[in-house]
mmCIF file of C-alpha atoms in Angstrom:
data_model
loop_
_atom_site.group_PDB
_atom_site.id
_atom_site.type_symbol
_atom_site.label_atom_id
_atom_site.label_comp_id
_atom_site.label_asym_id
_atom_site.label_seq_id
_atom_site.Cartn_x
_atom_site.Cartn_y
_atom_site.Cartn_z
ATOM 1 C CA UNK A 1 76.165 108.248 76.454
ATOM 2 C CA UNK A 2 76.741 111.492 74.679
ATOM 3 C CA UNK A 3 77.964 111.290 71.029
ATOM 4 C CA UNK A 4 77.793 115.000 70.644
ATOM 5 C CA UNK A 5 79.926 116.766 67.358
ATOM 6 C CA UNK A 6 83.191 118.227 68.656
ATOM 7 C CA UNK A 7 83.696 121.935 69.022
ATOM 8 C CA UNK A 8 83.653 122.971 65.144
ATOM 9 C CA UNK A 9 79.832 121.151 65.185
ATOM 10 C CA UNK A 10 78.635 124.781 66.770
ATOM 11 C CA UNK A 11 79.989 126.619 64.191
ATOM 12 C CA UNK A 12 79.547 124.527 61.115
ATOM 13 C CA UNK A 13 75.896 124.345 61.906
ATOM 14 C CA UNK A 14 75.082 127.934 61.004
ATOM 15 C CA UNK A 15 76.892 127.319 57.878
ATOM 16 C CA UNK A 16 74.728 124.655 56.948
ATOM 17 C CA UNK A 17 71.447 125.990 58.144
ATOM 18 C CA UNK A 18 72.045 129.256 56.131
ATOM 19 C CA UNK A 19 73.016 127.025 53.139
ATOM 20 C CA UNK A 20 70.494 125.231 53.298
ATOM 21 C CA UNK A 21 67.830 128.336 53.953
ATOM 22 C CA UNK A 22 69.655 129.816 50.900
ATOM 23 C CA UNK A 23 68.386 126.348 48.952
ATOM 24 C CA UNK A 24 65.130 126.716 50.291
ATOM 25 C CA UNK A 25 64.621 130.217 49.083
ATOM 26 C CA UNK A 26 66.227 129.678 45.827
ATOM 27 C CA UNK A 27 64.115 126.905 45.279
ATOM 28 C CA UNK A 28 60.590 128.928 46.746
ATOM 29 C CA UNK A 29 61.762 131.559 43.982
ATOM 30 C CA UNK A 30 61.783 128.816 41.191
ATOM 31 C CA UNK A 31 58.029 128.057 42.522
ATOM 32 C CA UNK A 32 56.801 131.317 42.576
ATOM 33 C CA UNK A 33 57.838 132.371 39.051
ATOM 34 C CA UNK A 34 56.002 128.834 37.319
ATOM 35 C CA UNK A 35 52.469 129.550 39.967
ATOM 36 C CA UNK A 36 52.700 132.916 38.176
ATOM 37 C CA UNK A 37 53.218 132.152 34.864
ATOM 38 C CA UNK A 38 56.657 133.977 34.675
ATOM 39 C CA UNK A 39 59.105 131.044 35.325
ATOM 40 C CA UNK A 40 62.578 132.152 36.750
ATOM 41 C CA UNK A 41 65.872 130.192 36.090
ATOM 42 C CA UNK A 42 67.452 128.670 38.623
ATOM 43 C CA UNK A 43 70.392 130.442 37.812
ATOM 44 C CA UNK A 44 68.885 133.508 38.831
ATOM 45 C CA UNK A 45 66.772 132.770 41.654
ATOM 46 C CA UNK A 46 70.097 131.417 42.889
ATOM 47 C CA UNK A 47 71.334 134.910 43.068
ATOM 48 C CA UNK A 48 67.979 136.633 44.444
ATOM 49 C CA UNK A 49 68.721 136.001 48.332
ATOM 50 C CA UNK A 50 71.536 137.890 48.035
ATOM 51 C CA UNK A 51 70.380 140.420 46.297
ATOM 52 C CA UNK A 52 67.482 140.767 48.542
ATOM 53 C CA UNK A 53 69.714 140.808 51.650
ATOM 54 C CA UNK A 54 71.964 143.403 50.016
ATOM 55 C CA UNK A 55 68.860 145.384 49.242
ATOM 56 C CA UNK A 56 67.900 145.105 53.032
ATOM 57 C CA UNK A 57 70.749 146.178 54.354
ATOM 58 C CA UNK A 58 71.335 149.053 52.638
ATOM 59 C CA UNK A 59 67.750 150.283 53.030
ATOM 60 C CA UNK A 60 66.420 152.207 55.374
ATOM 61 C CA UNK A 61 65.091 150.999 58.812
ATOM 62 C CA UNK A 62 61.556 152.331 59.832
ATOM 63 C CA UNK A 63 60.587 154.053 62.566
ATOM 64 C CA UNK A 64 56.480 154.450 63.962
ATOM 65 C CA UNK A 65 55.564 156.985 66.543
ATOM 66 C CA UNK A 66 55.585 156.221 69.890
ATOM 67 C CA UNK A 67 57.356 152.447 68.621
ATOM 68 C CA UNK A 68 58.935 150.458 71.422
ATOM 69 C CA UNK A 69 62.418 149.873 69.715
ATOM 70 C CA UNK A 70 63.981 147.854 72.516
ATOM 71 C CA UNK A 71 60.680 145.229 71.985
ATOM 72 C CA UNK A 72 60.817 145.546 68.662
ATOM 73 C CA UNK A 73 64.718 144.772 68.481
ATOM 74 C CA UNK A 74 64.581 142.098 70.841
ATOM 75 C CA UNK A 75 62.131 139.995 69.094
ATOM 76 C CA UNK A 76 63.417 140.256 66.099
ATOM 77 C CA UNK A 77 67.075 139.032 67.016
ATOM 78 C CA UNK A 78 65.243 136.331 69.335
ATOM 79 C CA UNK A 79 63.738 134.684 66.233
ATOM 80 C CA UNK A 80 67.120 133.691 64.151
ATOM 81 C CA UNK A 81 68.727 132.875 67.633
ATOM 82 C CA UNK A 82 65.596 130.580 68.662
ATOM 83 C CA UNK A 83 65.622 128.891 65.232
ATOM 84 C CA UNK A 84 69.964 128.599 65.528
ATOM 85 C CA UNK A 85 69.283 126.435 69.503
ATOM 86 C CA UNK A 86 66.460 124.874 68.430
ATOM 87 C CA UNK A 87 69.102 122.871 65.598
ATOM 88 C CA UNK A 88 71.532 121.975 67.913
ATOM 89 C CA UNK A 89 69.803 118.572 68.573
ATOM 90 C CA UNK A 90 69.419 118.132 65.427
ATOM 91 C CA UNK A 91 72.220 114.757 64.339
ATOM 92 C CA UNK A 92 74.117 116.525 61.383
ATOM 93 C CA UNK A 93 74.679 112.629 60.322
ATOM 94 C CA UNK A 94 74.853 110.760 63.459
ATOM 95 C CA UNK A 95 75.728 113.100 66.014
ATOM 96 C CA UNK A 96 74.126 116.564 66.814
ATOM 97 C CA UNK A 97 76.022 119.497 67.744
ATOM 98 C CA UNK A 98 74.170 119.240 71.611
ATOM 99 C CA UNK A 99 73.280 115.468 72.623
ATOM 100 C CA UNK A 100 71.061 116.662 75.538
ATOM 101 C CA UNK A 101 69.132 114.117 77.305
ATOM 102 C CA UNK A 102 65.645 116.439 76.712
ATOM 103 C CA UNK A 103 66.810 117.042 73.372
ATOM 104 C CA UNK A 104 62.740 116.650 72.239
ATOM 105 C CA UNK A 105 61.911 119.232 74.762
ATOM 106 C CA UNK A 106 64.728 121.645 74.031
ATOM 107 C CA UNK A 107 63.671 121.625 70.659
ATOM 108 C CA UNK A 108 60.334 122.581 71.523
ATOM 109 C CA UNK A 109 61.123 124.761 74.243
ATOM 110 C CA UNK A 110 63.135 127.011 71.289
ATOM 111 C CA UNK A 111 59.963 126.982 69.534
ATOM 112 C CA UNK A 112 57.815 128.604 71.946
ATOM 113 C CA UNK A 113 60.558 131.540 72.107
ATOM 114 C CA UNK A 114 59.984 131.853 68.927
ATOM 115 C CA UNK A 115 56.202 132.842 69.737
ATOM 116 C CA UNK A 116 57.214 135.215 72.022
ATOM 117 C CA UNK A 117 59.946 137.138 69.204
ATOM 118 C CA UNK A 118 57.129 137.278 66.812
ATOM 119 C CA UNK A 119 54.530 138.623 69.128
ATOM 120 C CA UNK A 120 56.921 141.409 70.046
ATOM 121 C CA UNK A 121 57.847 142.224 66.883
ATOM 122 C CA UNK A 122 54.084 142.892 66.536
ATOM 123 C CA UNK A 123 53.613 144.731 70.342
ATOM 124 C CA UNK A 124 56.795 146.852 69.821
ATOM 125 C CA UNK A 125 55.742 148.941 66.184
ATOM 126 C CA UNK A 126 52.826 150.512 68.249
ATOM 127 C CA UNK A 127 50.891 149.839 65.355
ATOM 128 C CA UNK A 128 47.463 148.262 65.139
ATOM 129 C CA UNK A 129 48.138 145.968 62.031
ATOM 130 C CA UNK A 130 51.101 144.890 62.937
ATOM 131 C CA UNK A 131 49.728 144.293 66.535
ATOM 132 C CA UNK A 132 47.442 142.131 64.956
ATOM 133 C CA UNK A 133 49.505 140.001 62.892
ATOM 134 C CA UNK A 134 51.345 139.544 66.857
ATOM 135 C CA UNK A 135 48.236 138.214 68.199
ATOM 136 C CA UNK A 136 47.354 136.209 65.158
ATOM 137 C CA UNK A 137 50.471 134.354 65.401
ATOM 138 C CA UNK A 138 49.943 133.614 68.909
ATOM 139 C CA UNK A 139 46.491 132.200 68.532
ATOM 140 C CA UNK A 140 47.703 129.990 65.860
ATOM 141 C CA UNK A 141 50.755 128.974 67.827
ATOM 142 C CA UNK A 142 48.469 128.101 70.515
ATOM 143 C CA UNK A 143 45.799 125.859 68.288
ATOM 144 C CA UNK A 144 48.630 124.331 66.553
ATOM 145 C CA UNK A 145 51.051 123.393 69.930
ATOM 146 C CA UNK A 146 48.951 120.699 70.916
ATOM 147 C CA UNK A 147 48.990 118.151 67.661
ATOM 148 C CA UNK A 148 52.641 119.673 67.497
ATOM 149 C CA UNK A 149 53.552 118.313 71.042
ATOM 150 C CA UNK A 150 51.857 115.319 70.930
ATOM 151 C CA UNK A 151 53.452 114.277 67.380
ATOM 152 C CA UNK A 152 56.874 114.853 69.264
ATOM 153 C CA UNK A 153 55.706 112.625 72.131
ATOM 154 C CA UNK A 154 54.774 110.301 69.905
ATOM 155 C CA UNK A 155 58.442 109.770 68.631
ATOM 156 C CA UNK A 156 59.863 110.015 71.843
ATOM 157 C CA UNK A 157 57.353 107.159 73.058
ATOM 158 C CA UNK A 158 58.474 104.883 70.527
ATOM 159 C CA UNK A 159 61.856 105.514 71.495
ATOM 160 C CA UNK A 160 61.723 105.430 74.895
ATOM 161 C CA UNK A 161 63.401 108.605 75.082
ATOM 162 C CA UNK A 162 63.554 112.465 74.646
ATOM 163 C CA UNK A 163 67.213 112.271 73.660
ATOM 164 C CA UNK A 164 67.513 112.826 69.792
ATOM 165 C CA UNK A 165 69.837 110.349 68.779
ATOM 166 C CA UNK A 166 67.582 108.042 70.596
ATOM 167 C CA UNK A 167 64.951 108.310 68.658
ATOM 168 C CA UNK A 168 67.080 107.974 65.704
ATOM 169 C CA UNK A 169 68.906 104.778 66.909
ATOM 170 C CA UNK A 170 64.927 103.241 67.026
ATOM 171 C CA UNK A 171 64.280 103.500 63.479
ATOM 172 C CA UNK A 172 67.162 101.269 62.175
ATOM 173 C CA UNK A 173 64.965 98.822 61.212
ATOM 174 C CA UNK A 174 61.904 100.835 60.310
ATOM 175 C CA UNK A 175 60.915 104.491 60.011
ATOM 176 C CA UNK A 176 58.750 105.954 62.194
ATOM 177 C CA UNK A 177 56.871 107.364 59.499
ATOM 178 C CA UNK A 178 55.466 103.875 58.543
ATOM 179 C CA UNK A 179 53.911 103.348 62.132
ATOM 180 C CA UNK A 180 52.771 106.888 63.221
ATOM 181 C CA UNK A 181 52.012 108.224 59.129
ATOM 182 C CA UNK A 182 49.447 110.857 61.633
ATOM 183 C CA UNK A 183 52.091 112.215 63.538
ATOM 184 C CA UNK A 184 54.161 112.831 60.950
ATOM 185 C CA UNK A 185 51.400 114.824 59.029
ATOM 186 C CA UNK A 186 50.430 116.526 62.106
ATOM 187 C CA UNK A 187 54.112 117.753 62.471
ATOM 188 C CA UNK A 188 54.747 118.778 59.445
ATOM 189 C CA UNK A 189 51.322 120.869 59.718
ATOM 190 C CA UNK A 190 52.367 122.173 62.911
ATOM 191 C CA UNK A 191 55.656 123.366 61.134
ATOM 192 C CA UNK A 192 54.333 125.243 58.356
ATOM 193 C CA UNK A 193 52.397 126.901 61.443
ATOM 194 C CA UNK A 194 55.267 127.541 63.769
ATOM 195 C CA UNK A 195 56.706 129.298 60.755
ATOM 196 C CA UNK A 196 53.358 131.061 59.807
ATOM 197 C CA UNK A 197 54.368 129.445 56.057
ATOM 198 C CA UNK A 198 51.721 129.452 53.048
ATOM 199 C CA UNK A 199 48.245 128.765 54.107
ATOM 200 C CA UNK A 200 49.563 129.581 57.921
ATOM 201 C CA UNK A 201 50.519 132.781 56.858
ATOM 202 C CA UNK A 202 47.585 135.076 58.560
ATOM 203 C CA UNK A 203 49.935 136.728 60.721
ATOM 204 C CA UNK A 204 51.707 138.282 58.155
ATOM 205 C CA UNK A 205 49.007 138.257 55.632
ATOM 206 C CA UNK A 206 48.337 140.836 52.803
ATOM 207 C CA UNK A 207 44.765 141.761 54.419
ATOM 208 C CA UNK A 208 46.927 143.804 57.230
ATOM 209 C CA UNK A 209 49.660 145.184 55.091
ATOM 210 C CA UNK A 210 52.080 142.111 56.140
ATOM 211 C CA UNK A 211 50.882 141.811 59.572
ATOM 212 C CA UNK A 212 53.665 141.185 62.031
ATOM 213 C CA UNK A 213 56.404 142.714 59.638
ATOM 214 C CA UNK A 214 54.619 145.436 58.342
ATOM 215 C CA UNK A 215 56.301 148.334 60.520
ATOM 216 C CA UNK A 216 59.607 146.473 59.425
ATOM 217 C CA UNK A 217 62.525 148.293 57.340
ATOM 218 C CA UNK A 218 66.280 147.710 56.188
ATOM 219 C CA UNK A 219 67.876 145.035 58.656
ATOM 220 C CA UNK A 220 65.073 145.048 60.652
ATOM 221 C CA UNK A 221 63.218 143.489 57.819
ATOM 222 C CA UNK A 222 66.374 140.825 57.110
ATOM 223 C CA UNK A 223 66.631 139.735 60.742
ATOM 224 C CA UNK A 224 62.911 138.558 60.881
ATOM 225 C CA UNK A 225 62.749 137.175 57.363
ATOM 226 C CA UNK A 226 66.112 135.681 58.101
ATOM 227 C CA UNK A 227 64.556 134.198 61.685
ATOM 228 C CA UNK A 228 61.527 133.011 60.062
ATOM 229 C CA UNK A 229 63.632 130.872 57.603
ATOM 230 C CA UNK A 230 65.967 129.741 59.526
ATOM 231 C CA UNK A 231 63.075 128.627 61.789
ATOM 232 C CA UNK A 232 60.844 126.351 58.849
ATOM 233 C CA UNK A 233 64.694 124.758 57.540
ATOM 234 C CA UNK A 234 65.298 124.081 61.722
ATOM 235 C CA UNK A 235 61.507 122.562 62.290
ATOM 236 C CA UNK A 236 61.110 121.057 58.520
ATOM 237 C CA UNK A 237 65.185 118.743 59.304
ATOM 238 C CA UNK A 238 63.780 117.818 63.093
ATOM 239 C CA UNK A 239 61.427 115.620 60.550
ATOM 240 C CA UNK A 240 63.896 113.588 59.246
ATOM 241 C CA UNK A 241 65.681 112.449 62.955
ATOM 242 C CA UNK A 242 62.104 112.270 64.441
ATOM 243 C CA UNK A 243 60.059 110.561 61.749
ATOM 244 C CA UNK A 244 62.461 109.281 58.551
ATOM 245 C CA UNK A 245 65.211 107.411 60.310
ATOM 246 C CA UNK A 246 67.762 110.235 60.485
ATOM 247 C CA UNK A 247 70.963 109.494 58.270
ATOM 248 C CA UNK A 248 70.465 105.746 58.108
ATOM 249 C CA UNK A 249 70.123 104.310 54.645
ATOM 250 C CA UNK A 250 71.818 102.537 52.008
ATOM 251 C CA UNK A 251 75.244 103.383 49.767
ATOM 252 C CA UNK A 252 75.338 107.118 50.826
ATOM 253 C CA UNK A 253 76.917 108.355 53.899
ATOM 254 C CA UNK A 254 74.967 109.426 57.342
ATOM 255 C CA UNK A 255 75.203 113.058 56.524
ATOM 256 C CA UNK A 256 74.695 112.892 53.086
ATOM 257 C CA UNK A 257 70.811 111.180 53.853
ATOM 258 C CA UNK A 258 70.257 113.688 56.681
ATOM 259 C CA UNK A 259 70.425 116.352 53.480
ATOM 260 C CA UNK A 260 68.610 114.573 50.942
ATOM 261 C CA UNK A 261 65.634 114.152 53.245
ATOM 262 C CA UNK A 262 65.859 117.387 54.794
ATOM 263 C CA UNK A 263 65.764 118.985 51.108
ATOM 264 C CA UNK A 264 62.729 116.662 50.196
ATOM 265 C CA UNK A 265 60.777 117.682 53.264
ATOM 266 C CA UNK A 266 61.584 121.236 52.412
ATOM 267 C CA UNK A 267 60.240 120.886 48.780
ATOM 268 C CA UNK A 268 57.224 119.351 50.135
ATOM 269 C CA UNK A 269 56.598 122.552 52.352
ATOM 270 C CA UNK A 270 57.711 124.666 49.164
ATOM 271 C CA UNK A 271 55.332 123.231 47.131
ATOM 272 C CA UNK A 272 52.452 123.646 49.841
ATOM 273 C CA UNK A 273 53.093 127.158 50.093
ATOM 274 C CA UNK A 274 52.138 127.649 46.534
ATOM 275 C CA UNK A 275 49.620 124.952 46.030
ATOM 276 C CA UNK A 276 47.174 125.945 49.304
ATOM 277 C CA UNK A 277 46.208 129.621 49.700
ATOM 278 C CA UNK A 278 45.931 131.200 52.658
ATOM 279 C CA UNK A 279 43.238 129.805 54.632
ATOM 280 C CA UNK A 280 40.865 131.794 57.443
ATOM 281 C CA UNK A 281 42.579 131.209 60.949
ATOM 282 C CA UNK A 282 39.667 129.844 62.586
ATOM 283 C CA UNK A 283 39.057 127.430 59.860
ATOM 284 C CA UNK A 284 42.767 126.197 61.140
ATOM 285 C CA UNK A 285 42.272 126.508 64.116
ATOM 286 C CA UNK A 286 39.230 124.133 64.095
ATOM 287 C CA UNK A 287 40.932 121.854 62.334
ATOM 288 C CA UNK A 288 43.567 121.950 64.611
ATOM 289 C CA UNK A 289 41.152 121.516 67.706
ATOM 290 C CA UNK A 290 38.480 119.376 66.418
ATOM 291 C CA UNK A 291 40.075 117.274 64.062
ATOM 292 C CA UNK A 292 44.094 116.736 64.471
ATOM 293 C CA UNK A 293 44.515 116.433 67.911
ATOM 294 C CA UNK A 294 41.992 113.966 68.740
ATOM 295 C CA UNK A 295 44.229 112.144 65.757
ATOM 296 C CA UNK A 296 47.652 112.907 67.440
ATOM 297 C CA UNK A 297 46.247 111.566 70.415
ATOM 298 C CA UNK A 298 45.060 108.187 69.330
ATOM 299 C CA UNK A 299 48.036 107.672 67.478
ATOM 300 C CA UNK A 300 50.205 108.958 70.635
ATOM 301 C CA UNK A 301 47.562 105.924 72.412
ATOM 302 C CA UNK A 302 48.373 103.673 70.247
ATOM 303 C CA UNK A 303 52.123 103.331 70.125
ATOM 304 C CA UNK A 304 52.450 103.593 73.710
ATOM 305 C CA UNK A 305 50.200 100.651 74.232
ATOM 306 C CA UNK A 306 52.531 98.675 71.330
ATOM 307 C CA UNK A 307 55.707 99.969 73.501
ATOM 308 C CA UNK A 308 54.524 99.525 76.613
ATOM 309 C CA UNK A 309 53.855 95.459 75.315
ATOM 310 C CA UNK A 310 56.914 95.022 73.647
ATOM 311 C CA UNK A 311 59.318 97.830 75.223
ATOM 312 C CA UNK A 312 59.750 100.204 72.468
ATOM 313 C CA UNK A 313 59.706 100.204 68.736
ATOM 314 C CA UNK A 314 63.001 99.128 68.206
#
């Protein structure tokens, strides 16, 4: 039975994810400034978003010879719109905005567009570095899919179901993170790498002069920055229904946990960003291959053969 939000769901959910993306970066700010030995008050990191986006949007937008601008334009505005469908599974409390029955695979589904935004981003500057940040992303996207889509299985197995609210209905008793503790590393992993964030971030990496984003100017620039936030807050809060038992908990209201663990899985990725430096791709990517998707596997294995005995992890 559907237990979708009403109506004003669709457009408080933009609110929130740009509130909370504004907490992220605020925060990422905060961490930058103490890694460098320069630490920033809160107070004003608060204010350096907007300054940034001001900044951006009164700058001026680049163009390279022979650039494909219609590329280039759609895959930057399909990255922020990506990140905005895959969150409307996501239970802001209880319900989400979009209580689809696939809700697992819509959310990954809005991933993979996400693939395709960056990579054009990258084909449309006509420029070789930024072409190669394109292709960079995609071969990491690829390597990192597979423990990605098998951590999401994973969930949905022990639900016995792809619908979201499912899966959060499953863990009254206990989290999922308890029983698959692999998946849930493995996702968060494959987050970071969906959002090419800290030692994922190759494809945008300083060694080709930003990579994806460096042909990228004025709003251009703000969209895709924008996207790729909105994307990491969207992937990092599909944790907390998936792995840590959604908004149930005690004293505080459904909502009110959904933001508290959304905000701690956040800091953990905020504090992995500066912690880890960037790391080869193929080292990734073997690691990926060889090492966390055998794991993902196993523990996919494993909890179907519990749920198949006892009929689900409930």
């Amino acid at each position: 039975m559907s237990v979708a939000l009403p109506l004003g769901g669709s457009v408080l959910l933009p609110a929130l994810l740009l509130a909370v993306t504004w907490a992220a970066v605020t925060a990422d700010a905060v961490a930058a400034g103490r890694a460098a030995g320069r630490p920033v008050p809160w107070t004003v990191a608060a204010a350096l978003p907007g300054r940034e986006a001001l900044r951006l949007l009164v700058g001026q937008r680049r163009r390279g010879v022979a650039s494909d601008e219609l590329l280039r334009g759609v895959g930057g505005a399909v990255l922020p719109i990506a990140a905005l469908l895959a969150a409307v599974v996501l239970p802001l409390g209880l319900r989400p905005v979009a209580d689809l029955g696939a809700g697992i695979v819509w959310f990954n589904a809005m991933e993979v567009f996400a693939w395709a935004a960056v990579w054009l981003v990258g084909w449309g500057a006509n420029s070789t570095l930024s072409l190669i940040g394109g292709y960079r992303f995609v071969a990491q996207g690829l390597a990192w899919e597979l423990p990605h889509m098998f951590a999401l299985i994973t969930a949905a197995v022990g639900a016995q179901s792809l619908r979201v609210t499912d899966v959060v209905a499953a863990q009254q008793g206990l989290w999922f993170v308890v029983i698959m503790p692999v998946a849930f590393v493995a996702f968060l992993l494959s987050v970071a790498a969906m959002a090419f964030w800290g030692p994922f971030g190759a494809p945008v990496g300083r060694d080709i002069a930003g990579g994806a984003a460096a042909e990228l100017g004025g709003v251009d620039r703000l969209v895709f920055m924008t996207g790729r936030w909105l994307l990491l807050v969207a992937a990092a809060a599909m944790a907390v229904p998936l792995f840590l038992g959604g908004g149930h908990g005690p004293w505080l209201p459904a909502w009110a946990w959904v933001l508290v663990k959304t905000l701690a899985v956040l800091a953990a990725l905020v504090a992995l960003r500066h912690r880890i430096p960037t790391i080869r791709m193929e080292r990734w990517t073997e690691f990926s291959l060889v090492v966390l998707t055998p794991a993902t596997i196993a523990q996919a294995l494993v909890v179907t053969l519990v749920a198949l005995g006892e009929g689900g992890l409930r």
